[in-house]
PDB file of C-alpha atoms in Angstrom:
ATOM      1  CA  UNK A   1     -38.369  32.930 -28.701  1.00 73.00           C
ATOM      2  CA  UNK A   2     -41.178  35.507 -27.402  1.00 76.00           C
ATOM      3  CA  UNK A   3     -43.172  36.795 -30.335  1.00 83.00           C
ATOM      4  CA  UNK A   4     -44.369  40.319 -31.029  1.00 87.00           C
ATOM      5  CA  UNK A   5     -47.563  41.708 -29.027  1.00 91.00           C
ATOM      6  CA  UNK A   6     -51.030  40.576 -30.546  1.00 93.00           C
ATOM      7  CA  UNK A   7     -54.068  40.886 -29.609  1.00 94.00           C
ATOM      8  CA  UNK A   8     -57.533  38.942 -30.413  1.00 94.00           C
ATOM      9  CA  UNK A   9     -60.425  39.431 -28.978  1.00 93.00           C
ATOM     10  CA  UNK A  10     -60.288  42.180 -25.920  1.00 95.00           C
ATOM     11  CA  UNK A  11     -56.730  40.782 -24.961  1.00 97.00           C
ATOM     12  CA  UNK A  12     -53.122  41.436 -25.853  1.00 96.00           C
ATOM     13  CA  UNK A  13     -50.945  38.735 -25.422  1.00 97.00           C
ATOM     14  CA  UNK A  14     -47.414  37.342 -26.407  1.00 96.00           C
ATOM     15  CA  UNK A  15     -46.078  33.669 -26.851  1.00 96.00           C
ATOM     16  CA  UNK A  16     -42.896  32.247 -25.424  1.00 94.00           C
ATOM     17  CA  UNK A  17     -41.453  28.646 -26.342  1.00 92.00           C
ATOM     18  CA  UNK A  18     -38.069  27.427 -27.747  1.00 88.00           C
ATOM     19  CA  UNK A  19     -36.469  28.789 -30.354  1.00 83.00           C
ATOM     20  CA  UNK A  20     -35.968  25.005 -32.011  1.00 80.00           C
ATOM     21  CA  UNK A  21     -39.739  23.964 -31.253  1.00 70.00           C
ATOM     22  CA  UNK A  22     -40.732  21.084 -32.934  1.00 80.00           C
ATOM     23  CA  UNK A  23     -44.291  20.310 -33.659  1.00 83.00           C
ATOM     24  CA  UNK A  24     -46.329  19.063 -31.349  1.00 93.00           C
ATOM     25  CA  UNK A  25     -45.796  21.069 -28.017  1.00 95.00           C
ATOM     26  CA  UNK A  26     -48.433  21.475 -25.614  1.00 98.00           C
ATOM     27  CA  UNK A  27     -49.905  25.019 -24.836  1.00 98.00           C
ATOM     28  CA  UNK A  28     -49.935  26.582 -20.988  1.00 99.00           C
ATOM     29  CA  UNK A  29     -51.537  30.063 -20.834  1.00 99.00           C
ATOM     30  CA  UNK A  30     -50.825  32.015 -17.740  1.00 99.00           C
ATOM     31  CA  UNK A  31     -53.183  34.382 -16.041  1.00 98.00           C
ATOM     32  CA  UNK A  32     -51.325  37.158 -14.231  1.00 98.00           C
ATOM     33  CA  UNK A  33     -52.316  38.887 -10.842  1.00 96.00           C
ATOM     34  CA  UNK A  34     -53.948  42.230 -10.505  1.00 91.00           C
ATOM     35  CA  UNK A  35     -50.915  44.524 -10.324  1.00 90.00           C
ATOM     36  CA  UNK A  36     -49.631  43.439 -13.879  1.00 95.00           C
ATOM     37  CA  UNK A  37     -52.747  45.216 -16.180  1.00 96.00           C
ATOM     38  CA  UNK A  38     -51.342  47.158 -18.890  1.00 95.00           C
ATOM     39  CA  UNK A  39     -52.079  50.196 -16.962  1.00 95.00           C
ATOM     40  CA  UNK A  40     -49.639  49.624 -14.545  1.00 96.00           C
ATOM     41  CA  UNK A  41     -46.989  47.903 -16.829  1.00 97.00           C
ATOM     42  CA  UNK A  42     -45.798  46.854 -20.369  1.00 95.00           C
ATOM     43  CA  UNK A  43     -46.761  43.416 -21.014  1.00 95.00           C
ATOM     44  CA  UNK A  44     -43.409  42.407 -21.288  1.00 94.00           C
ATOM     45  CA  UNK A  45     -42.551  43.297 -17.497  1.00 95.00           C
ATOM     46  CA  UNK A  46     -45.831  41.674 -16.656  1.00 94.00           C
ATOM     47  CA  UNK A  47     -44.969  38.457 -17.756  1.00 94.00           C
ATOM     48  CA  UNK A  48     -41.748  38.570 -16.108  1.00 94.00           C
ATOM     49  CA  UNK A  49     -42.934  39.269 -12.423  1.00 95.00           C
ATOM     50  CA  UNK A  50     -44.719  35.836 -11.390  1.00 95.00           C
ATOM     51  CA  UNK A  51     -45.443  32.774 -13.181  1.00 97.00           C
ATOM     52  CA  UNK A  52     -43.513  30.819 -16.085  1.00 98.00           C
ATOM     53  CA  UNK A  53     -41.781  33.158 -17.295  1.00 97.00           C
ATOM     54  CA  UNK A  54     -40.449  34.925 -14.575  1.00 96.00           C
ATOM     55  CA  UNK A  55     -37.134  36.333 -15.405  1.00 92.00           C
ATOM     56  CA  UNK A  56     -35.193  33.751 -12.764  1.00 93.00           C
ATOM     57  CA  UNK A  57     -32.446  30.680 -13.659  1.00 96.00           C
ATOM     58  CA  UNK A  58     -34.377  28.285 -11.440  1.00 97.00           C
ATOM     59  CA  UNK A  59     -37.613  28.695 -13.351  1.00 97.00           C
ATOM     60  CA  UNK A  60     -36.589  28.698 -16.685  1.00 95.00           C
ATOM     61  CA  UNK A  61     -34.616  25.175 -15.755  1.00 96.00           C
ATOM     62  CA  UNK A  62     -37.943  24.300 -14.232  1.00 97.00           C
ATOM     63  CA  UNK A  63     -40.029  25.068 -17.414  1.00 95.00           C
ATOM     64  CA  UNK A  64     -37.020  23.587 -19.817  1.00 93.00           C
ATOM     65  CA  UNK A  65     -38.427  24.617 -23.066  1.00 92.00           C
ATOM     66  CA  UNK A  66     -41.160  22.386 -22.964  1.00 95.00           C
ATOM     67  CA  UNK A  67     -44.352  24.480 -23.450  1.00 97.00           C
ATOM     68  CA  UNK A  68     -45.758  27.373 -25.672  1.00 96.00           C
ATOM     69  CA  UNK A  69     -46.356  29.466 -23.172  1.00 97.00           C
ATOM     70  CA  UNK A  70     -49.061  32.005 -24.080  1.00 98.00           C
ATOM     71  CA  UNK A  71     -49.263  35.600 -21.499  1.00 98.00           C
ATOM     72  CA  UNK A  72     -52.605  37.902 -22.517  1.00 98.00           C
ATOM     73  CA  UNK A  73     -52.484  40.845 -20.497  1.00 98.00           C
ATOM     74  CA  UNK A  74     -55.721  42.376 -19.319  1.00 95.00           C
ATOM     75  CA  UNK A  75     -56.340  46.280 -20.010  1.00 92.00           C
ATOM     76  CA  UNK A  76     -56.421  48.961 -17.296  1.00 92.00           C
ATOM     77  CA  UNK A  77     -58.108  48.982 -14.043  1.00 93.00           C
ATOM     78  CA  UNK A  78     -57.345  44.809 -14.514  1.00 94.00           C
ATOM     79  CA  UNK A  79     -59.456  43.328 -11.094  1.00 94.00           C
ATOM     80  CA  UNK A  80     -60.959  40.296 -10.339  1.00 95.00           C
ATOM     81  CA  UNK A  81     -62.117  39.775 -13.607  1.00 97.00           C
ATOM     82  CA  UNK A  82     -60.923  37.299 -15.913  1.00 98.00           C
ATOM     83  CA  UNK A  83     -63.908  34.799 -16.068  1.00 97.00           C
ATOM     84  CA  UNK A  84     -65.260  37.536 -18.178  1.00 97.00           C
ATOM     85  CA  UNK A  85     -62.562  37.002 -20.694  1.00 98.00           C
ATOM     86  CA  UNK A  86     -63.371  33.191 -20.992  1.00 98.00           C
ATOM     87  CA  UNK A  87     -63.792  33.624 -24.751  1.00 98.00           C
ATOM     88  CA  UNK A  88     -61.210  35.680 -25.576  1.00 98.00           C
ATOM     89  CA  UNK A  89     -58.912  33.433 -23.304  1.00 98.00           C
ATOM     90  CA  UNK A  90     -59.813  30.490 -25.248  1.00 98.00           C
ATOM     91  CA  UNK A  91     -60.020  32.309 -28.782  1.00 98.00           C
ATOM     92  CA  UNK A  92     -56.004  32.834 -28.231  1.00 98.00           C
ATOM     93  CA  UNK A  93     -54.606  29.761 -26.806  1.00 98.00           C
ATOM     94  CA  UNK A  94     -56.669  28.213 -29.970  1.00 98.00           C
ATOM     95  CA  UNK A  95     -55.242  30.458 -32.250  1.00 97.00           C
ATOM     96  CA  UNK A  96     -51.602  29.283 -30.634  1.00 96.00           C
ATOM     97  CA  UNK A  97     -52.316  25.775 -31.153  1.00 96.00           C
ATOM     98  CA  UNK A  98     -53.196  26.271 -34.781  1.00 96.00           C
ATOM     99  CA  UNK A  99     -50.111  28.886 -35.606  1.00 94.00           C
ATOM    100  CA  UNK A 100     -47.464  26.550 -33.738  1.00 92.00           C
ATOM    101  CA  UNK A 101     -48.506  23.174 -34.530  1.00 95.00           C
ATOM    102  CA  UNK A 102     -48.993  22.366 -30.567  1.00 96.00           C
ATOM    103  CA  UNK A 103     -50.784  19.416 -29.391  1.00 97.00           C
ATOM    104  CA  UNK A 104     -54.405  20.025 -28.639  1.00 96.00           C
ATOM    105  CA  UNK A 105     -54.667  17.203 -26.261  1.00 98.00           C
ATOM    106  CA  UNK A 106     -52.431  18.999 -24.015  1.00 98.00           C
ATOM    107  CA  UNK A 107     -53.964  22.430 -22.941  1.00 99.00           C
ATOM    108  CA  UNK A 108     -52.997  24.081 -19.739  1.00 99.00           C
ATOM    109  CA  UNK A 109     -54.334  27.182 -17.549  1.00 99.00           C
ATOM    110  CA  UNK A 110     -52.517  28.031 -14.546  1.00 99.00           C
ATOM    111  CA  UNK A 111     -52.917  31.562 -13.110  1.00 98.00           C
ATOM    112  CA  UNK A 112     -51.441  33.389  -9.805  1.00 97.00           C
ATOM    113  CA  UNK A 113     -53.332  35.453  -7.307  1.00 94.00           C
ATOM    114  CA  UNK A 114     -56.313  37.090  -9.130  1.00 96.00           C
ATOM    115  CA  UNK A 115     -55.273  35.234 -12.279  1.00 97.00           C
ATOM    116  CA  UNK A 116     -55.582  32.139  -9.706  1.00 96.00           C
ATOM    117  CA  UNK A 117     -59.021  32.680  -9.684  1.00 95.00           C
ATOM    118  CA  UNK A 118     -59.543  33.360 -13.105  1.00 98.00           C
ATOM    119  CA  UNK A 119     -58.090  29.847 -13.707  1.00 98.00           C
ATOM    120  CA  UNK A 120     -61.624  28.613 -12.204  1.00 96.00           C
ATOM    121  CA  UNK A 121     -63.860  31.206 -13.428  1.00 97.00           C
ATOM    122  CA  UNK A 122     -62.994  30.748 -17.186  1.00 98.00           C
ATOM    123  CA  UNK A 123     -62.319  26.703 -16.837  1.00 98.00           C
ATOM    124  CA  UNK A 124     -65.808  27.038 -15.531  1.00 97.00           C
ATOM    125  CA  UNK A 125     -67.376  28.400 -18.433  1.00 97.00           C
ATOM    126  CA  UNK A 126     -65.095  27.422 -21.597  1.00 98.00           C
ATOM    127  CA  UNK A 127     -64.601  24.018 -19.952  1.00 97.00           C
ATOM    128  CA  UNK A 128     -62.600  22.936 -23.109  1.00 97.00           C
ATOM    129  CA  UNK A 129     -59.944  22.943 -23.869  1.00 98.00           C
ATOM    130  CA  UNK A 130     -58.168  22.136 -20.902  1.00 99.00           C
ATOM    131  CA  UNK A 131     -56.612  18.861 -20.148  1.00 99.00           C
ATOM    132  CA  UNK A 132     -55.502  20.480 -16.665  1.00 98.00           C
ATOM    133  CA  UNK A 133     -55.327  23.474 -14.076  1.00 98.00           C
ATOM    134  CA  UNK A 134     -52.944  25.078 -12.112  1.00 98.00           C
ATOM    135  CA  UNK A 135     -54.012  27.723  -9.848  1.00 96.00           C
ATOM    136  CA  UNK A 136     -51.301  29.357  -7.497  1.00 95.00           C
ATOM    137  CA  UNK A 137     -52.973  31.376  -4.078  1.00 91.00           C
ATOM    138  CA  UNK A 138     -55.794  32.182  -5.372  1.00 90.00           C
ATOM    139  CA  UNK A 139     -57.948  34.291  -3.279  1.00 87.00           C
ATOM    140  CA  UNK A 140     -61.536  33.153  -4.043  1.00 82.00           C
ATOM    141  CA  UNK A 141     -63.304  31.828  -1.342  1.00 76.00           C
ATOM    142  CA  UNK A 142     -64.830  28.741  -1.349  1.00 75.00           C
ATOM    143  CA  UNK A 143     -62.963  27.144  -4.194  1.00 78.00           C
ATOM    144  CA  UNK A 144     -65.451  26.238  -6.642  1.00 81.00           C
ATOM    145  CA  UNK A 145     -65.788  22.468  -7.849  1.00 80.00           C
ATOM    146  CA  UNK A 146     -63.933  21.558 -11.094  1.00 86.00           C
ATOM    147  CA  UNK A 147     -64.086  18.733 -13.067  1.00 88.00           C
ATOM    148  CA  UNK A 148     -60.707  19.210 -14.441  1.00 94.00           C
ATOM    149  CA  UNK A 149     -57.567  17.869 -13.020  1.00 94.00           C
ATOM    150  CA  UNK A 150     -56.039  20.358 -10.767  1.00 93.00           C
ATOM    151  CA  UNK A 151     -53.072  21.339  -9.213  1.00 94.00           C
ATOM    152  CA  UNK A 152     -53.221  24.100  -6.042  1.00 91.00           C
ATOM    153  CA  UNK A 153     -50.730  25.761  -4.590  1.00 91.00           C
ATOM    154  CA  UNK A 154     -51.109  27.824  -1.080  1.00 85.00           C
ATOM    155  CA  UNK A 155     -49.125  30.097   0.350  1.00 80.00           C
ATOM    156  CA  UNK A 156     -49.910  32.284   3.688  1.00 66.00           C
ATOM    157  CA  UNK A 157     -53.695  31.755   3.103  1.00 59.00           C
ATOM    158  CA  UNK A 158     -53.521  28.278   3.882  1.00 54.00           C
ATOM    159  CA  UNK A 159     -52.786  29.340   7.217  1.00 57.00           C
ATOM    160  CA  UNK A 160     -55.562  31.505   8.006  1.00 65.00           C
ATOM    161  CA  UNK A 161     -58.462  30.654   9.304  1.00 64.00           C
ATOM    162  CA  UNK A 162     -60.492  32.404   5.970  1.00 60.00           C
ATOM    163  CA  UNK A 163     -58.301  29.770   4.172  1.00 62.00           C
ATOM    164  CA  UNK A 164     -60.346  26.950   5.669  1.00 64.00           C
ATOM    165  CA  UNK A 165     -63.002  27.667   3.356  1.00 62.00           C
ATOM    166  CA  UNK A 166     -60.313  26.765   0.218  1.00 63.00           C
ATOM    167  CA  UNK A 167     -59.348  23.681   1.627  1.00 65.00           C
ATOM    168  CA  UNK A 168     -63.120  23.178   1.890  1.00 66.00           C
ATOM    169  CA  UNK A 169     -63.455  23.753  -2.130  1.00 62.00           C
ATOM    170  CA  UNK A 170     -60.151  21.522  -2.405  1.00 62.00           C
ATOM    171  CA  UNK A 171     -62.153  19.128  -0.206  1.00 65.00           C
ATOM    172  CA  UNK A 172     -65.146  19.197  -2.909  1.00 64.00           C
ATOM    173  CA  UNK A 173     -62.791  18.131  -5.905  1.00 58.00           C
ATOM    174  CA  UNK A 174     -61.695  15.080  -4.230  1.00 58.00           C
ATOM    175  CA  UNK A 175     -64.931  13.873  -3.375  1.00 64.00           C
ATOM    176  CA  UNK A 176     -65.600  13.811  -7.158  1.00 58.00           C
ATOM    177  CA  UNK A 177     -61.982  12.281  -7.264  1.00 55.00           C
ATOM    178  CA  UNK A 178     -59.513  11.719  -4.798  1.00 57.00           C
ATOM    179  CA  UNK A 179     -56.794  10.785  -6.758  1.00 71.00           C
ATOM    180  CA  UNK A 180     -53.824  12.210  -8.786  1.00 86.00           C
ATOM    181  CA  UNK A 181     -55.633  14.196 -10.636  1.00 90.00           C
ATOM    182  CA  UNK A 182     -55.844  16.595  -7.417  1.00 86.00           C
ATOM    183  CA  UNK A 183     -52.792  18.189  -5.901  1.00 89.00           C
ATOM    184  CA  UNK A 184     -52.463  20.298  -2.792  1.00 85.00           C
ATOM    185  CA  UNK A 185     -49.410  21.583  -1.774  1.00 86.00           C
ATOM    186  CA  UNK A 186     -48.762  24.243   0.647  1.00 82.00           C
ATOM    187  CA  UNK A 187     -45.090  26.127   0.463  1.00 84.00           C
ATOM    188  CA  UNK A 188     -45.044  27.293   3.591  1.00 81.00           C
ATOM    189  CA  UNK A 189     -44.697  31.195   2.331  1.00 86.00           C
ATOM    190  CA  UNK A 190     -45.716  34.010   1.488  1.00 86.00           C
ATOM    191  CA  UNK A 191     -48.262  34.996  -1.311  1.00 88.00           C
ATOM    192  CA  UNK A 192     -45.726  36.027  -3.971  1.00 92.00           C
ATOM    193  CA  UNK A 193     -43.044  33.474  -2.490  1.00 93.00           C
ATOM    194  CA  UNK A 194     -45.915  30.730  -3.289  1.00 93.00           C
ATOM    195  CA  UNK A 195     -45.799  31.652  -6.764  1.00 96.00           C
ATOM    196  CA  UNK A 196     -41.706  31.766  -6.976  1.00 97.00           C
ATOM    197  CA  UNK A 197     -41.986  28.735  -5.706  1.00 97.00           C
ATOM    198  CA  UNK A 198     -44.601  27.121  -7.745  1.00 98.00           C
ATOM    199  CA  UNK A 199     -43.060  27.962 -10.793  1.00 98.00           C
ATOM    200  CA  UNK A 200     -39.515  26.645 -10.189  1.00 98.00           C
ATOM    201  CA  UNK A 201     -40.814  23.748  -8.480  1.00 97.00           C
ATOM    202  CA  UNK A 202     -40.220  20.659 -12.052  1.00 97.00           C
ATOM    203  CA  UNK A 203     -42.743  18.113 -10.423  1.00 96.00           C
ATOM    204  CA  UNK A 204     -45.536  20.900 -11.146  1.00 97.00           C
ATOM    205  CA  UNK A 205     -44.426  20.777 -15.420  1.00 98.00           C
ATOM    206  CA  UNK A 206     -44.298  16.578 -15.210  1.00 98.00           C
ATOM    207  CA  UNK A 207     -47.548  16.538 -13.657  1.00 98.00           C
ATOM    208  CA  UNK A 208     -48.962  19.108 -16.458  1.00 98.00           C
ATOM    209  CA  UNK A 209     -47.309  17.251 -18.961  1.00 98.00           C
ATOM    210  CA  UNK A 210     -49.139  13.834 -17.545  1.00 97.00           C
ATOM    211  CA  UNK A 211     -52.497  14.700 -17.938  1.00 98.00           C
ATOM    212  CA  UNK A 212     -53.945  14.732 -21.748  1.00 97.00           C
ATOM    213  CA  UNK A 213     -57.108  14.544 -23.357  1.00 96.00           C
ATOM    214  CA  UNK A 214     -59.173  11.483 -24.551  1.00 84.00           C
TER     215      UNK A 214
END
């Protein structure tokens, strides 16, 4: 099921999720990359490049119906910008929750490339409601410290020698807790490879699904 185009806020967005959902589903909002704005594309080719919802068998077997899966799309020239849409970021995936019954213990931001960073720009200031993070090559450099339990995935980057200073920031969130709760993984590939990748790659969604609010 993928729902009409809304918009709240300074955002359009869609939602994806089963077409039998039963009540209770958690929420994972994806931030896209800078090439998928709305001046460049129709937000329903956007979501299908990279993340979730990329049109591919192996991801949708990955994802398995188990999230609402929430896309906004950020109006043209798009950038490095998404911390400024904290609000409107959270305003939606609220508005989700409500609308589809989904859990709100069980809120999720992942993003890829610029949306990468944006997942630790707006986690950073709307800190709730997000039981966990995903953030797939981002290019920000250092990583910033999060509280939140987080997931981060590396492609080419991690191989460079400007990518020392993300390990660095990955460093920093282990010293506050070095424990599940922070996952590194490096693919071996490329940037958008990293995100194919990510996204088909199950032990990603269990690990989402594992981490909840108290």
């Amino acid at each position: 099921m993928l729902s009409e185009t809304q918009q709240m806020g300074r955002l359009h967005y869609k939602v994806f999720g089963p077409d039998e959902a039963q009540a209770g589903l958690p929420v994972l909002c994806f931030l896209h990359g800078n090439g998928e704005h709305a001046g460049n594309m129709p937000i329903e080719q956007a979501l299908a490049m990279h993340g979730p919802l990329k049109d591919d068998d192996l991801t949708r077997a990955a994802l398995a119906g188990r999230f609402w899966v929430v896309v906004p799309q950020l109006a043209a020239p798009g950038g490095n910008v998404w911390g400024a849409y904290a609000d409107d970021v959270v305003a939606i995936v609220e508005s989700v929750g409500r609308v589809y019954g989904a859990d709100p213990q069980r809120t999720y931001l992942t993003g890829f490339s610029y949306g990468g960073n944006g997942v630790f720009t707006v986690a950073a200031r709307r800190p709730s409601p997000w039981a966990a993070l995903l953030s797939v090559d981002p290019p920000l450099k250092p990583l910033p410290r999060t509280q939140h339990p987080l997931w981060l995935a590396l492609g080419d980057r991690a191989r460079t020698e400007a990518a020392a200073l993300q390990r660095l920031g990955f460093a920093a969130a282990n010293e506050v807790d070095n424990s599940a709760d922070h996952i590194f993984i490096d693919y071996g590939e490329g940037h958008t490879e990293t995100a194919t990748l990510t996204y088909r790659d199950e032990r990603v969604y269990n690990w989402l699904l594992s981490r909840c609010l108290t």
